[in-house]
Amino acid sequence: VPSETWPLIAVVAVAVALVASLVALMRGRELGRLSAGNNGNRAAPPAVDKPGYFREELLRLADAAEIGLLRVGEHGRIELANETAHGLLARSDGGLLGLSPIGAFVDHRIDELLRQAASLGSPQLELEARADPQRTLLIRARRDEGGTWLIIRDLTELRRLQRIRAEFIDNLSHELRTPLTTVRLLTETLATELERTEVLPPRIRDAIVKIDVESGHLVQMVNELLDLARIEGGEAPLRTDEVDLGTVIDSALERLRLYAERQDVRLHAELPAEAQERTIVGDEERLEQLLINLIHNAVKFSPSDGEVAIRLGPREDEVLIEVEDHGVGIPRADIERIFERFYKVDRARVRGAGGTGLGLAIARHIAERHGGRIWASSEEGTGSTLSVLLPRGPAMHSPIDL
Ligand code: ADP
């Protein structure tokens, strides 16, 4: 290479180096900007990472679902509450924060609920809204680390619909009762006439007997519907007094004697001789209704030539009544459910027309209103025993607020 070309090569090399570094610099900037972009995001992290973001999101979500949500911290003060909770508890925005739960709900039972939440999982409480007693609120408490969540639902609409349903059933049964009573009277007259006359063809005779039986069922159904609507609506307060359960059982048996005879079932009672052992404080009429429902079922599900036993046994502070039959029995899967309204095991198993499925729902209400309980034990094909345990003294509390 001629010596005079060296400077030229040097200039070119310097130029190339310059261009290269310039390009590198620009790419660097570009990368820098890109990463600056990312860094920019990282420098202002998404709200998801902000402490409390999830909680705020939860409160908003609960608002959207119209559920009141608030949180009581370890120090026993409300530390979070959504808009719905403020609305339901009639506080202006933020007004719940810092309050004690009693201060917020103005109901001492809320403290008990919070205590239960520590041991019981998810207890709940129904109460009237402070600002508007027409409003019914359901409060559920759930404990977790560092505090307790209170979930508030407005039950006003549900309760209103339940009231409408009860009123509807009540009205309907009243309306049905009058014409049914007339039909009953007429068929009874016809049935008496039947005994006196021989001229009627058997076909008509049968029809009259059937009308008599079926209208009897209808009257029973309507009466049960009416009873249940009243008991559930809290409209039938107990009239308590000293009651001799022996007398009540005798009277129930007397009323069912004819029915049992027709079904060819014998009724048999075992009662303690001592009047004191048979006596409790309760509502005589309701207790008779409970017994009639149990004995009626026992007869209904018994075979011909069957026997139903009613036993009364004193326990320490309680009295146990058992109604035992040797009939079809109750399948294991249904045994818990037979006390639900309208629940029936299987229509096909009943001799003659079935009932409403209300009898045991009513019986359970009556037992529980007396502070007692009712249950069934049974083996399919062998028979059933329905048991009622009633406290001797007046009921300390009733699950239905009257
Ligand atoms: P129902 O009017 O149908 O008798 P209940 O509420 O009295 O209504 O009873 C509910 C259901 O429980 C009955 O339909 C029947 O399937 C079952 N059940 C009640 N008592 C007995 C019994 N003693 N033996 C067998 N099944 C019974």
Short mmCIF file of C-alpha atoms and ligand atoms in Angstrom, two decimals:
data_model
loop_
_atom_site.label_atom_id
_atom_site.label_comp_id
_atom_site.label_asym_id
_atom_site.label_seq_id
_atom_site.Cartn_x
_atom_site.Cartn_y
_atom_site.Cartn_z
CA VAL A 1 0.00 0.00 0.00
CA PRO A 2 1.54 3.32 -1.05
CA SER A 3 2.36 5.48 1.90
CA GLU A 4 0.30 8.40 0.60
CA THR A 5 -2.95 6.31 0.84
CA TRP A 6 -2.61 5.72 4.66
CA PRO A 7 -4.16 9.01 5.63
CA LEU A 8 -7.08 8.24 3.34
CA ILE A 9 -7.61 4.79 4.93
CA ALA A 10 -7.40 6.38 8.35
CA VAL A 11 -10.06 8.95 7.45
CA VAL A 12 -12.36 6.22 6.03
CA ALA A 13 -11.87 4.04 9.15
CA VAL A 14 -12.64 6.93 11.43
CA ALA A 15 -15.74 7.72 9.35
CA VAL A 16 -16.92 4.07 9.50
CA ALA A 17 -16.33 3.96 13.25
CA LEU A 18 -18.23 7.19 13.64
CA VAL A 19 -21.19 5.94 11.61
CA ALA A 20 -21.17 2.64 13.51
CA SER A 21 -21.14 4.30 16.88
CA LEU A 22 -23.81 6.71 15.72
CA VAL A 23 -26.02 3.79 14.66
CA ALA A 24 -25.31 2.03 17.94
CA LEU A 25 -26.16 5.16 19.81
CA MET A 26 -29.43 5.54 17.99
CA ARG A 27 -30.38 1.92 18.53
CA GLY A 28 -29.45 2.31 22.12
CA ARG A 29 -31.78 5.28 22.43
CA GLU A 30 -34.50 3.33 20.74
CA LEU A 31 -34.04 0.42 23.14
CA GLY A 32 -33.74 2.86 25.93
CA ARG A 33 -37.01 4.43 25.01
CA LEU A 34 -38.65 1.04 24.71
CA SER A 35 -37.37 -0.04 28.03
CA ALA A 36 -38.14 3.37 29.40
CA GLY A 37 -41.68 2.66 28.27
CA ASN A 38 -41.69 -0.55 30.28
CA ASN A 39 -39.91 1.10 33.08
CA GLY A 40 -42.50 3.81 32.93
CA ASN A 41 -45.16 1.24 33.61
CA ARG A 42 -43.17 -0.31 36.35
CA ALA A 43 -42.37 2.99 37.89
CA ALA A 44 -46.13 3.67 38.21
CA PRO A 45 -47.25 0.08 38.97
CA PRO A 46 -50.78 -0.99 37.97
CA ALA A 47 -53.40 -0.35 40.61
CA VAL A 48 -53.62 -4.15 41.14
CA ASP A 49 -50.50 -3.94 43.24
CA LYS A 50 -51.69 -1.09 45.37
CA PRO A 51 -52.46 -2.20 48.89
CA GLY A 52 -56.19 -2.47 49.33
CA TYR A 53 -56.90 -2.52 45.61
CA PHE A 54 -58.60 -5.90 45.79
CA ARG A 55 -60.68 -4.80 48.74
CA GLU A 56 -61.89 -1.71 46.94
CA GLU A 57 -62.66 -3.79 43.89
CA LEU A 58 -64.57 -6.23 46.13
CA LEU A 59 -66.61 -3.40 47.67
CA ARG A 60 -67.48 -2.11 44.18
CA LEU A 61 -68.43 -5.58 43.01
CA ALA A 62 -70.67 -6.00 46.06
CA ASP A 63 -72.23 -2.60 45.25
CA ALA A 64 -72.99 -3.81 41.73
CA ALA A 65 -74.68 -6.89 43.21
CA GLU A 66 -76.55 -4.68 45.70
CA ILE A 67 -74.91 -6.42 48.63
CA GLY A 68 -73.77 -4.39 51.61
CA LEU A 69 -70.26 -5.28 52.67
CA LEU A 70 -68.30 -4.04 55.61
CA ARG A 71 -65.31 -5.11 57.57
CA VAL A 72 -64.73 -4.91 61.28
CA GLY A 73 -61.02 -4.82 62.17
CA GLU A 74 -59.33 -6.40 65.19
CA HIS A 75 -59.78 -3.21 67.16
CA GLY A 76 -63.57 -3.62 66.81
CA ARG A 77 -64.15 -0.66 64.52
CA ILE A 78 -65.48 -0.61 60.97
CA GLU A 79 -62.54 -0.12 58.66
CA LEU A 80 -64.18 -0.68 55.27
CA ALA A 81 -67.74 -0.28 54.01
CA ASN A 82 -69.24 -0.04 50.56
CA GLU A 83 -71.87 2.38 49.32
CA THR A 84 -74.70 -0.17 49.63
CA ALA A 85 -73.86 -0.79 53.29
CA HIS A 86 -74.02 2.97 53.88
CA GLY A 87 -77.38 3.12 52.10
CA LEU A 88 -78.88 0.14 53.97
CA LEU A 89 -77.73 1.49 57.32
CA ALA A 90 -78.82 5.04 56.45
CA ARG A 91 -75.42 6.73 56.73
CA SER A 92 -73.90 9.34 54.48
CA ASP A 93 -70.86 8.27 52.50
CA GLY A 94 -67.98 7.29 54.79
CA GLY A 95 -70.18 7.70 57.85
CA LEU A 96 -69.76 4.06 58.86
CA LEU A 97 -65.97 4.15 59.00
CA GLY A 98 -64.60 4.15 62.51
CA LEU A 99 -67.94 3.23 64.12
CA SER A 100 -68.38 0.20 66.34
CA PRO A 101 -70.72 -2.47 64.89
CA ILE A 102 -73.34 -1.68 67.56
CA GLY A 103 -73.09 2.00 66.65
CA ALA A 104 -73.64 1.16 63.00
CA PHE A 105 -76.53 -1.30 63.41
CA VAL A 106 -78.00 0.06 66.65
CA ASP A 107 -78.70 -3.51 67.73
CA HIS A 108 -76.82 -5.32 70.45
CA ARG A 109 -77.29 -8.69 68.76
CA ILE A 110 -74.62 -7.72 66.25
CA ASP A 111 -71.92 -8.21 68.91
CA GLU A 112 -73.20 -11.69 69.61
CA LEU A 113 -73.06 -12.38 65.87
CA LEU A 114 -69.43 -11.26 65.72
CA ARG A 115 -68.60 -13.47 68.68
CA GLN A 116 -70.28 -16.44 67.03
CA ALA A 117 -68.37 -15.79 63.80
CA ALA A 118 -65.13 -16.57 65.62
CA SER A 119 -66.28 -20.13 66.33
CA LEU A 120 -69.23 -20.95 64.12
CA GLY A 121 -68.22 -20.35 60.53
CA SER A 122 -70.88 -18.14 59.09
CA PRO A 123 -73.67 -17.23 61.53
CA GLN A 124 -76.48 -14.95 60.46
CA LEU A 125 -78.95 -12.56 61.97
CA GLU A 126 -82.12 -10.93 60.73
CA LEU A 127 -82.98 -7.44 61.91
CA GLU A 128 -84.96 -4.36 61.05
CA ALA A 129 -83.15 -1.46 59.43
CA ARG A 130 -82.48 1.35 61.88
CA ALA A 131 -83.86 4.12 59.71
CA ASP A 132 -86.80 2.19 58.31
CA PRO A 133 -88.32 -0.59 60.43
CA GLN A 134 -90.21 -1.83 57.35
CA ARG A 135 -86.88 -2.94 55.97
CA THR A 136 -85.60 -6.38 56.88
CA LEU A 137 -81.87 -6.95 56.69
CA LEU A 138 -80.04 -10.25 56.80
CA ILE A 139 -76.52 -9.94 58.22
CA ARG A 140 -74.05 -12.75 57.77
CA ALA A 141 -70.66 -12.65 59.51
CA ARG A 142 -67.53 -14.32 58.26
CA ARG A 143 -64.21 -14.17 60.03
CA ASP A 144 -60.86 -14.14 58.33
CA GLU A 145 -57.36 -13.03 59.16
CA GLY A 146 -57.34 -9.73 60.97
CA GLY A 147 -61.06 -9.07 61.05
CA THR A 148 -64.63 -10.04 60.23
CA TRP A 149 -66.60 -9.39 57.07
CA LEU A 150 -70.25 -8.50 57.50
CA ILE A 151 -72.39 -9.18 54.46
CA ILE A 152 -75.76 -7.39 54.44
CA ARG A 153 -78.66 -8.36 52.22
CA ASP A 154 -81.94 -6.53 51.97
CA LEU A 155 -84.72 -9.10 52.47
CA THR A 156 -87.58 -6.60 52.31
CA GLU A 157 -88.76 -7.68 48.87
CA LEU A 158 -88.51 -11.38 49.70
CA ARG A 159 -90.48 -10.89 52.91
CA ARG A 160 -93.10 -8.86 51.03
CA LEU A 161 -93.54 -11.68 48.51
CA GLN A 162 -93.78 -14.22 51.31
CA ARG A 163 -96.45 -12.11 52.95
CA ILE A 164 -98.37 -11.85 49.69
CA ARG A 165 -98.16 -15.62 49.29
CA ALA A 166 -99.45 -16.22 52.81
CA GLU A 167 -102.25 -13.71 52.30
CA PHE A 168 -103.15 -15.29 48.99
CA ILE A 169 -103.36 -18.75 50.54
CA ASP A 170 -105.34 -17.33 53.43
CA ASN A 171 -107.86 -15.58 51.15
CA LEU A 172 -108.13 -18.53 48.82
CA SER A 173 -108.80 -20.99 51.63
CA HIS A 174 -111.41 -18.67 53.12
CA GLU A 175 -113.16 -18.34 49.78
CA LEU A 176 -113.08 -22.09 49.24
CA ARG A 177 -114.31 -22.91 52.69
CA THR A 178 -117.80 -21.48 52.32
CA PRO A 179 -118.90 -23.39 49.18
CA LEU A 180 -117.13 -26.49 50.44
CA THR A 181 -119.00 -26.42 53.70
CA THR A 182 -122.24 -26.29 51.72
CA VAL A 183 -121.16 -29.25 49.57
CA ARG A 184 -120.25 -31.15 52.73
CA LEU A 185 -123.61 -30.51 54.32
CA LEU A 186 -125.44 -31.55 51.16
CA THR A 187 -123.50 -34.79 50.76
CA GLU A 188 -124.01 -35.61 54.41
CA THR A 189 -127.74 -35.13 53.96
CA LEU A 190 -127.64 -37.28 50.84
CA ALA A 191 -125.67 -39.97 52.66
CA THR A 192 -128.26 -40.08 55.45
CA GLU A 193 -131.05 -40.26 52.86
CA LEU A 194 -129.23 -43.14 51.21
CA GLU A 195 -129.58 -45.23 54.32
CA ARG A 196 -133.33 -44.75 54.30
CA THR A 197 -134.09 -45.47 50.69
CA GLU A 198 -133.59 -48.60 48.63
CA VAL A 199 -134.69 -47.28 45.27
CA LEU A 200 -131.46 -45.64 44.13
CA PRO A 201 -129.41 -47.54 41.58
CA PRO A 202 -125.98 -48.66 42.93
CA ARG A 203 -124.15 -46.41 40.45
CA ILE A 204 -125.65 -43.29 42.00
CA ARG A 205 -125.17 -44.68 45.47
CA ASP A 206 -121.40 -45.13 44.75
CA ALA A 207 -121.15 -41.66 43.28
CA ILE A 208 -122.65 -40.11 46.40
CA VAL A 209 -120.30 -42.03 48.69
CA LYS A 210 -117.34 -40.88 46.60
CA ILE A 211 -118.46 -37.25 46.66
CA ASP A 212 -118.77 -37.56 50.41
CA VAL A 213 -115.21 -38.93 50.82
CA GLU A 214 -113.60 -36.52 48.37
CA SER A 215 -115.32 -33.44 49.72
CA GLY A 216 -114.08 -34.52 53.15
CA HIS A 217 -110.52 -34.53 51.80
CA LEU A 218 -111.03 -31.10 50.26
CA VAL A 219 -112.22 -29.65 53.54
CA GLN A 220 -109.21 -31.12 55.31
CA MET A 221 -106.81 -29.68 52.74
CA VAL A 222 -108.33 -26.23 52.92
CA ASN A 223 -108.23 -26.28 56.71
CA GLU A 224 -104.59 -27.34 56.70
CA LEU A 225 -103.66 -24.63 54.21
CA LEU A 226 -105.36 -22.06 56.36
CA ASP A 227 -103.68 -23.34 59.51
CA LEU A 228 -100.23 -23.33 58.00
CA ALA A 229 -100.66 -19.84 56.57
CA ARG A 230 -101.70 -18.61 60.02
CA ILE A 231 -98.99 -20.42 61.93
CA GLU A 232 -96.26 -19.35 59.51
CA GLY A 233 -97.52 -15.80 59.43
CA GLY A 234 -97.14 -15.75 63.23
CA GLU A 235 -100.85 -15.00 63.44
CA ALA A 236 -101.70 -17.83 65.75
CA PRO A 237 -100.09 -17.11 69.10
CA LEU A 238 -100.06 -20.03 71.51
CA ARG A 239 -102.65 -19.93 74.26
CA THR A 240 -100.72 -21.73 76.93
CA ASP A 241 -102.05 -23.32 80.07
CA GLU A 242 -101.51 -26.52 82.02
CA VAL A 243 -102.42 -29.35 79.69
CA ASP A 244 -103.01 -33.00 80.52
CA LEU A 245 -101.61 -34.74 77.46
CA GLY A 246 -103.59 -37.86 78.36
CA THR A 247 -106.83 -35.95 77.82
CA VAL A 248 -105.47 -34.49 74.59
CA ILE A 249 -104.52 -37.93 73.30
CA ASP A 250 -107.92 -39.36 74.25
CA SER A 251 -109.69 -36.55 72.48
CA ALA A 252 -107.56 -36.96 69.33
CA LEU A 253 -108.24 -40.70 69.35
CA GLU A 254 -111.94 -40.09 69.70
CA ARG A 255 -111.95 -37.82 66.69
CA LEU A 256 -110.10 -40.36 64.57
CA ARG A 257 -111.92 -43.45 65.75
CA LEU A 258 -114.38 -43.52 62.86
CA TYR A 259 -111.64 -42.98 60.28
CA ALA A 260 -109.56 -45.77 61.81
CA GLU A 261 -112.55 -48.12 61.84
CA ARG A 262 -113.18 -47.48 58.17
CA GLN A 263 -109.52 -48.25 57.43
CA ASP A 264 -109.74 -51.31 59.67
CA VAL A 265 -106.94 -50.09 61.93
CA ARG A 266 -106.97 -50.45 65.75
CA LEU A 267 -105.89 -47.53 67.91
CA HIS A 268 -104.25 -48.16 71.23
CA ALA A 269 -102.82 -45.75 73.83
CA GLU A 270 -100.34 -46.27 76.66
CA LEU A 271 -100.44 -43.42 79.15
CA PRO A 272 -98.82 -42.99 82.55
CA ALA A 273 -101.34 -43.28 85.39
CA GLU A 274 -100.04 -40.24 87.29
CA ALA A 275 -101.71 -37.08 86.01
CA GLN A 276 -98.57 -35.16 86.98
CA GLU A 277 -96.49 -37.19 84.54
CA ARG A 278 -98.84 -36.33 81.70
CA THR A 279 -98.96 -32.61 82.31
CA ILE A 280 -97.08 -29.88 80.46
CA VAL A 281 -97.57 -26.18 79.80
CA GLY A 282 -98.81 -25.71 76.27
CA ASP A 283 -101.64 -24.88 73.89
CA GLU A 284 -104.21 -27.67 74.17
CA GLU A 285 -105.87 -27.06 70.82
CA ARG A 286 -102.57 -26.96 68.92
CA LEU A 287 -101.25 -30.04 70.68
CA GLU A 288 -104.39 -31.94 69.75
CA GLN A 289 -103.93 -30.83 66.16
CA LEU A 290 -100.33 -32.10 66.23
CA LEU A 291 -101.46 -35.49 67.56
CA ILE A 292 -104.31 -35.76 65.08
CA ASN A 293 -101.87 -35.15 62.23
CA LEU A 294 -99.51 -37.88 63.47
CA ILE A 295 -102.21 -40.45 64.25
CA HIS A 296 -104.05 -39.70 61.00
CA ASN A 297 -100.86 -40.45 59.05
CA ALA A 298 -100.17 -43.58 61.08
CA VAL A 299 -103.64 -44.90 60.22
CA LYS A 300 -103.42 -43.79 56.60
CA PHE A 301 -100.14 -45.62 56.00
CA SER A 302 -101.14 -48.78 57.94
CA PRO A 303 -102.39 -51.95 56.23
CA SER A 304 -105.86 -53.35 56.93
CA ASP A 305 -106.00 -55.04 60.30
CA GLY A 306 -103.07 -52.89 61.41
CA GLU A 307 -102.47 -51.36 64.81
CA VAL A 308 -101.31 -47.89 65.81
CA ALA A 309 -99.85 -47.33 69.27
CA ILE A 310 -99.66 -43.94 70.98
CA ARG A 311 -97.27 -43.83 73.93
CA LEU A 312 -96.61 -41.08 76.40
CA GLY A 313 -93.46 -41.28 78.50
CA PRO A 314 -92.17 -38.77 81.04
CA ARG A 315 -88.52 -37.73 80.76
CA GLU A 316 -86.63 -35.52 83.19
CA ASP A 317 -87.83 -32.05 82.17
CA GLU A 318 -89.65 -33.25 79.14
CA VAL A 319 -92.38 -35.52 77.87
CA LEU A 320 -91.94 -37.90 74.95
CA ILE A 321 -94.89 -38.80 72.74
CA GLU A 322 -94.51 -41.63 70.24
CA VAL A 323 -96.92 -42.65 67.51
CA GLU A 324 -96.00 -46.03 66.12
CA ASP A 325 -97.44 -47.87 63.15
CA HIS A 326 -96.60 -51.05 61.25
CA GLY A 327 -97.32 -49.64 57.83
CA VAL A 328 -95.40 -48.92 54.64
CA GLY A 329 -92.57 -47.03 56.39
CA ILE A 330 -90.58 -44.08 55.12
CA PRO A 331 -87.57 -44.48 52.82
CA ARG A 332 -84.30 -43.38 54.42
CA ALA A 333 -83.74 -40.70 51.78
CA ASP A 334 -87.06 -39.00 52.57
CA ILE A 335 -87.02 -39.16 56.33
CA GLU A 336 -85.59 -35.67 56.87
CA ARG A 337 -87.76 -34.13 54.20
CA ILE A 338 -91.24 -35.29 55.23
CA PHE A 339 -91.54 -32.29 57.56
CA GLU A 340 -91.20 -29.86 54.66
CA ARG A 341 -94.32 -28.20 53.31
CA PHE A 342 -96.06 -30.16 50.53
CA TYR A 343 -93.50 -32.96 50.71
CA LYS A 344 -94.88 -36.41 50.02
CA VAL A 345 -92.92 -39.59 49.57
CA ASP A 346 -94.90 -41.30 46.88
CA ARG A 347 -98.50 -40.68 45.97
CA ALA A 348 -98.99 -44.23 44.77
CA ARG A 349 -98.42 -45.71 48.23
CA VAL A 350 -101.43 -44.14 49.88
CA ARG A 351 -104.66 -46.04 50.26
CA GLY A 352 -107.42 -43.81 48.94
CA ALA A 353 -106.78 -40.17 48.21
CA GLY A 354 -103.65 -38.62 49.65
CA GLY A 355 -103.34 -35.49 51.75
CA THR A 356 -101.76 -32.14 51.13
CA GLY A 357 -98.30 -32.85 52.46
CA LEU A 358 -98.89 -30.11 55.02
CA GLY A 359 -99.75 -32.18 58.10
CA LEU A 360 -96.19 -32.76 59.27
CA ALA A 361 -95.10 -29.20 58.43
CA ILE A 362 -97.83 -28.01 60.76
CA ALA A 363 -96.88 -30.62 63.37
CA ARG A 364 -93.26 -29.45 63.31
CA HIS A 365 -94.27 -25.82 63.70
CA ILE A 366 -96.42 -26.67 66.70
CA ALA A 367 -93.70 -28.79 68.36
CA GLU A 368 -91.06 -26.09 67.82
CA ARG A 369 -93.34 -23.31 69.02
CA HIS A 370 -93.61 -25.26 72.26
CA GLY A 371 -89.81 -25.33 72.46
CA GLY A 372 -89.80 -29.03 71.52
CA ARG A 373 -88.82 -31.07 68.52
CA ILE A 374 -90.16 -33.79 66.27
CA TRP A 375 -88.48 -36.55 64.29
CA ALA A 376 -89.23 -39.79 62.52
CA SER A 377 -87.59 -43.18 62.61
CA SER A 378 -88.68 -45.85 60.22
CA GLU A 379 -87.83 -48.95 58.31
CA GLU A 380 -89.43 -49.38 54.93
CA GLY A 381 -92.02 -52.12 54.87
CA THR A 382 -91.92 -52.52 58.67
CA GLY A 383 -93.40 -49.31 60.01
CA SER A 384 -92.66 -45.86 61.37
CA THR A 385 -92.45 -44.11 64.70
CA LEU A 386 -93.00 -40.36 64.90
CA SER A 387 -91.63 -38.89 68.13
CA VAL A 388 -92.29 -35.53 69.74
CA LEU A 389 -90.29 -34.28 72.70
CA LEU A 390 -91.91 -31.40 74.56
CA PRO A 391 -90.55 -29.45 77.53
CA ARG A 392 -92.79 -29.54 80.58
CA GLY A 393 -92.44 -25.87 81.36
CA PRO A 394 -93.42 -22.98 79.13
CA ALA A 395 -91.32 -22.63 75.98
CA MET A 396 -88.23 -20.54 76.76
CA HIS A 397 -87.95 -19.29 73.23
CA SER A 398 -89.70 -19.92 69.98
CA PRO A 399 -87.91 -19.95 66.64
CA ILE A 400 -90.65 -17.83 65.13
CA ASP A 401 -90.80 -14.32 66.48
CA LEU A 402 -94.34 -13.50 67.33
P1 ADP B 1 -99.86 -35.88 53.96
O1 ADP B 1 -101.02 -34.96 53.96
O2 ADP B 1 -99.40 -36.28 52.59
O3 ADP B 1 -100.02 -37.03 54.90
P2 ADP B 1 -97.83 -35.05 55.80
O4 ADP B 1 -97.06 -33.78 55.88
O5 ADP B 1 -98.65 -35.44 56.96
O6 ADP B 1 -98.70 -34.96 54.49
O7 ADP B 1 -96.81 -36.21 55.49
C1 ADP B 1 -95.84 -36.05 54.48
C2 ADP B 1 -95.44 -37.37 53.89
O8 ADP B 1 -94.70 -38.13 54.83
C3 ADP B 1 -96.61 -38.26 53.53
O9 ADP B 1 -97.12 -37.94 52.26
C4 ADP B 1 -95.94 -39.62 53.56
O10 ADP B 1 -95.25 -39.85 52.36
C5 ADP B 1 -94.92 -39.52 54.67
N1 ADP B 1 -95.44 -40.06 55.96
C6 ADP B 1 -95.89 -39.34 57.01
N2 ADP B 1 -96.25 -40.15 58.03
C7 ADP B 1 -96.02 -41.40 57.62
C8 ADP B 1 -96.19 -42.71 58.22
N3 ADP B 1 -96.68 -42.86 59.45
N4 ADP B 1 -95.81 -43.78 57.48
C9 ADP B 1 -95.31 -43.65 56.25
N5 ADP B 1 -95.14 -42.46 55.62
C10 ADP B 1 -95.49 -41.35 56.29
#
